Amino acid sequence: MYAERVSRLTGAVVWTSTPTEPGPGRVLPDGCMDLLWHDGRLLVAGPDTRAYVTGGGQSLWAGVRFHPGTAPALLGVPAAELRDRRVELADLWPAARARRLTARVNAAPDPASGLEEAALSVAADTGPPDPLVRRIVAALDAGRPVAATADALGIGARRLHRRSLAAFGYGPKTLARVLRLQRALALARGGTPLAETAARTGYADQAHLARDVRELTGLPPGDLLGRRG
């Protein structure tokens, strides 16, 4: 069972997940990074370029999902170093600091609220989010081409690529592709036919959408959505 709510940390989401069926799960790429709790341990989920297949256990997971591009400044690690990885927080931070935060989360009434308080505490000791990062996300999520985004922001294609690697873990073209996938899935899950979904989200046609879904999630659209059409 999965549940989420808006966090008190701007742009973040707090979630919990307890798988109800045996077998591996599938976490789809979304441009985000997460601070995770599982079995008393804290981990960081880096940005995914493909669906992440979980181990299949049925114990509780909790997490704080950060808005794309904001986690590296909070955690002090460039996103590219964590791309397609799940890493123990203790491997990223000094051991004493990681232990203190882990103990704080474990002492909370529940892991989700403990993670949220921990994220708020870390954010309070960090500078404000880089406004350029949010502008990059907004432009690409609106379907603006990468070259046009670089021009509009006045930073040039090379600088945009460097900033994207540090903030998102991959270049702007990959981020745009992931964000487009999420827009398409949101429409399709709401009942929009796939052909219309493809047209509204910038794919050349339904076949293009189907190829992208399969490449990024490992499943064809019908299987992923539980329907055809």
XYZ file of C-alpha atoms in Angstrom:
229
model
C 0.000 0.000 0.000
C 1.332 3.396 -0.999
C 0.349 6.763 0.472
C 1.782 10.247 0.110
C 1.151 13.785 1.302
C 2.571 17.218 0.663
C 5.484 17.982 2.959
C 6.017 21.107 5.019
C 9.313 21.349 3.142
C 8.528 23.359 0.019
C 8.244 21.212 -3.084
C 8.721 17.908 -1.262
C 6.394 14.948 -0.759
C 6.327 12.551 2.211
C 5.375 8.966 1.399
C 5.118 5.483 2.858
C 4.939 2.152 1.076
C 4.242 -1.364 2.306
C 4.012 -3.798 -0.612
C 0.877 -5.928 -0.347
C 1.859 -8.500 -2.953
C 4.987 -10.661 -3.177
C 7.521 -10.029 -5.908
C 9.542 -7.040 -7.073
C 8.086 -3.580 -7.456
C 8.841 -0.880 -9.996
C 9.821 2.730 -9.240
C 9.483 4.913 -12.323
C 11.913 7.718 -13.179
C 10.566 11.137 -12.188
C 13.567 13.476 -12.013
C 13.546 13.407 -8.215
C 15.790 12.161 -5.430
C 14.539 10.678 -2.143
C 15.729 10.359 1.431
C 14.602 6.870 2.476
C 14.029 4.978 5.707
C 13.955 1.177 5.803
C 14.482 -1.154 8.742
C 16.032 1.619 10.834
C 18.495 2.697 8.115
C 18.644 5.894 6.073
C 19.432 5.743 2.375
C 19.431 8.147 -0.557
C 17.786 7.228 -3.847
C 19.511 8.950 -6.724
C 17.803 10.083 -9.932
C 16.773 7.182 -12.156
C 17.187 6.986 -15.917
C 15.137 3.775 -16.094
C 12.620 2.091 -13.822
C 14.213 0.838 -10.587
C 13.112 -2.698 -9.770
C 12.846 -3.253 -6.008
C 13.831 -6.369 -4.136
C 10.307 -7.522 -3.431
C 10.190 -7.462 0.381
C 6.948 -6.577 2.169
C 8.285 -4.401 5.007
C 7.631 -0.675 5.434
C 9.486 1.954 3.458
C 9.176 5.697 4.085
C 10.623 8.590 2.167
C 10.826 12.277 1.446
C 10.834 12.959 -2.284
C 12.543 16.243 -3.126
C 11.566 18.481 -6.011
C 13.860 17.860 -9.001
C 17.235 19.503 -8.540
C 16.894 20.430 -4.854
C 18.335 17.367 -3.077
C 22.021 17.774 -4.057
C 22.318 21.086 -2.195
C 20.627 19.594 0.880
C 22.671 16.406 0.898
C 25.944 17.885 -0.304
C 26.375 15.389 -3.145
C 26.156 16.088 -6.913
C 23.219 14.203 -8.354
C 25.337 12.606 -11.092
C 27.263 10.640 -8.447
C 24.018 8.930 -7.367
C 22.405 8.338 -10.750
C 20.553 4.984 -10.811
C 21.819 4.135 -7.303
C 20.524 3.599 -3.747
C 23.243 4.537 -1.252
C 23.486 4.433 2.539
C 23.502 7.958 3.976
C 26.493 6.894 6.085
C 28.455 6.414 2.848
C 27.809 10.034 1.857
C 28.118 11.900 5.159
C 30.607 11.803 8.026
C 29.693 8.803 10.178
C 28.786 10.812 13.283
C 26.451 13.124 11.389
C 24.720 10.214 9.661
C 24.282 8.407 12.987
C 22.725 11.468 14.622
C 20.188 11.924 11.841
C 19.361 8.220 11.766
C 18.837 8.174 15.541
C 16.575 11.225 15.268
C 14.383 9.562 12.647
C 14.236 6.286 14.563
C 13.174 8.123 17.736
C 10.222 9.794 15.991
C 6.642 8.527 16.444
C 6.775 7.159 12.903
C 9.480 7.060 10.206
C 7.658 9.357 7.772
C 7.273 12.203 10.253
C 10.826 11.629 11.450
C 12.147 11.916 7.899
C 10.180 15.099 7.317
C 11.546 16.703 10.478
C 15.047 15.609 9.518
C 14.679 17.109 6.035
C 13.372 20.364 7.491
C 16.320 20.492 9.879
C 18.848 19.919 7.090
C 17.125 22.521 4.904
C 17.291 25.081 7.709
C 21.092 24.786 7.665
C 21.285 25.030 3.862
C 20.985 28.024 1.592
C 17.793 28.652 -0.387
C 17.172 26.561 -3.521
C 18.865 27.762 -6.675
C 16.152 29.642 -8.618
C 17.836 28.748 -11.906
C 17.270 25.049 -11.208
C 13.544 25.586 -10.773
C 13.425 27.634 -13.970
C 15.121 24.801 -15.867
C 12.568 22.308 -14.564
C 9.640 24.614 -15.321
C 10.794 25.242 -18.895
C 11.467 21.599 -19.724
C 8.303 20.414 -17.990
C 6.346 22.847 -20.157
C 7.760 21.094 -23.220
C 10.219 23.806 -24.224
C 13.128 22.437 -26.326
C 16.525 22.251 -24.645
C 18.146 24.808 -26.966
C 15.285 27.245 -26.452
C 15.522 26.716 -22.691
C 19.240 27.555 -22.692
C 18.593 30.671 -24.764
C 15.707 31.815 -22.586
C 17.773 31.405 -19.422
C 20.784 33.077 -20.981
C 23.227 30.402 -19.877
C 24.221 28.602 -23.084
C 23.907 24.923 -23.920
C 27.169 23.811 -22.265
C 26.453 25.561 -18.986
C 22.905 24.195 -18.995
C 24.308 20.688 -19.405
C 26.812 21.142 -16.547
C 24.176 22.566 -14.212
C 21.796 19.763 -15.114
C 24.347 17.037 -14.370
C 25.000 18.460 -10.903
C 21.360 19.184 -10.062
C 19.467 16.370 -11.783
C 22.075 13.685 -12.388
C 21.818 13.771 -16.168
C 21.619 16.211 -19.040
C 18.626 18.375 -19.896
C 17.516 16.113 -22.749
C 17.144 13.171 -20.389
C 15.369 15.317 -17.809
C 12.969 16.583 -20.481
C 12.270 13.004 -21.544
C 11.577 11.878 -17.963
C 9.296 14.840 -17.269
C 7.415 14.214 -20.514
C 6.904 10.589 -19.479
C 5.403 11.692 -16.169
C 3.062 14.152 -17.907
C 1.930 11.441 -20.297
C 1.331 8.897 -17.546
C -0.692 11.420 -15.538
C -2.971 12.025 -18.522
C -3.294 8.348 -19.383
C -4.067 7.366 -15.795
C -6.814 9.984 -15.846
C -8.473 8.187 -18.743
C -7.106 10.098 -21.732
C -6.674 7.748 -24.738
C -3.052 7.040 -25.597
C -3.215 8.655 -29.037
C -4.540 11.874 -27.521
C -2.043 11.628 -24.666
C 0.810 11.381 -27.173
C -0.401 14.436 -29.094
C -0.871 16.531 -25.974
C 2.500 15.741 -24.420
C 4.779 16.266 -27.414
C 5.291 12.778 -28.820
C 5.313 12.324 -32.584
C 2.538 9.748 -32.334
C 1.226 6.916 -30.159
C 3.973 4.556 -31.346
C 6.608 7.062 -30.181
C 4.911 7.249 -26.782
C 4.799 3.456 -26.540
C 8.510 3.138 -27.340
C 9.450 5.745 -24.750
C 7.292 4.153 -22.069
C 8.816 0.740 -22.715
C 12.393 2.084 -22.718
C 11.985 4.121 -19.521
C 9.748 1.784 -17.513
C 10.461 -1.667 -18.906
C 6.784 -2.259 -19.693
C 4.469 -1.445 -22.596
C 1.839 1.213 -21.819
C -1.051 -1.258 -21.584
C 0.733 -3.386 -18.973
C 1.945 -0.358 -17.035
C -1.488 1.245 -16.944
C -3.491 -1.940 -16.652
C -5.516 -1.179 -19.763
C -5.343 -0.982 -23.542
C -6.072 1.839 -25.961
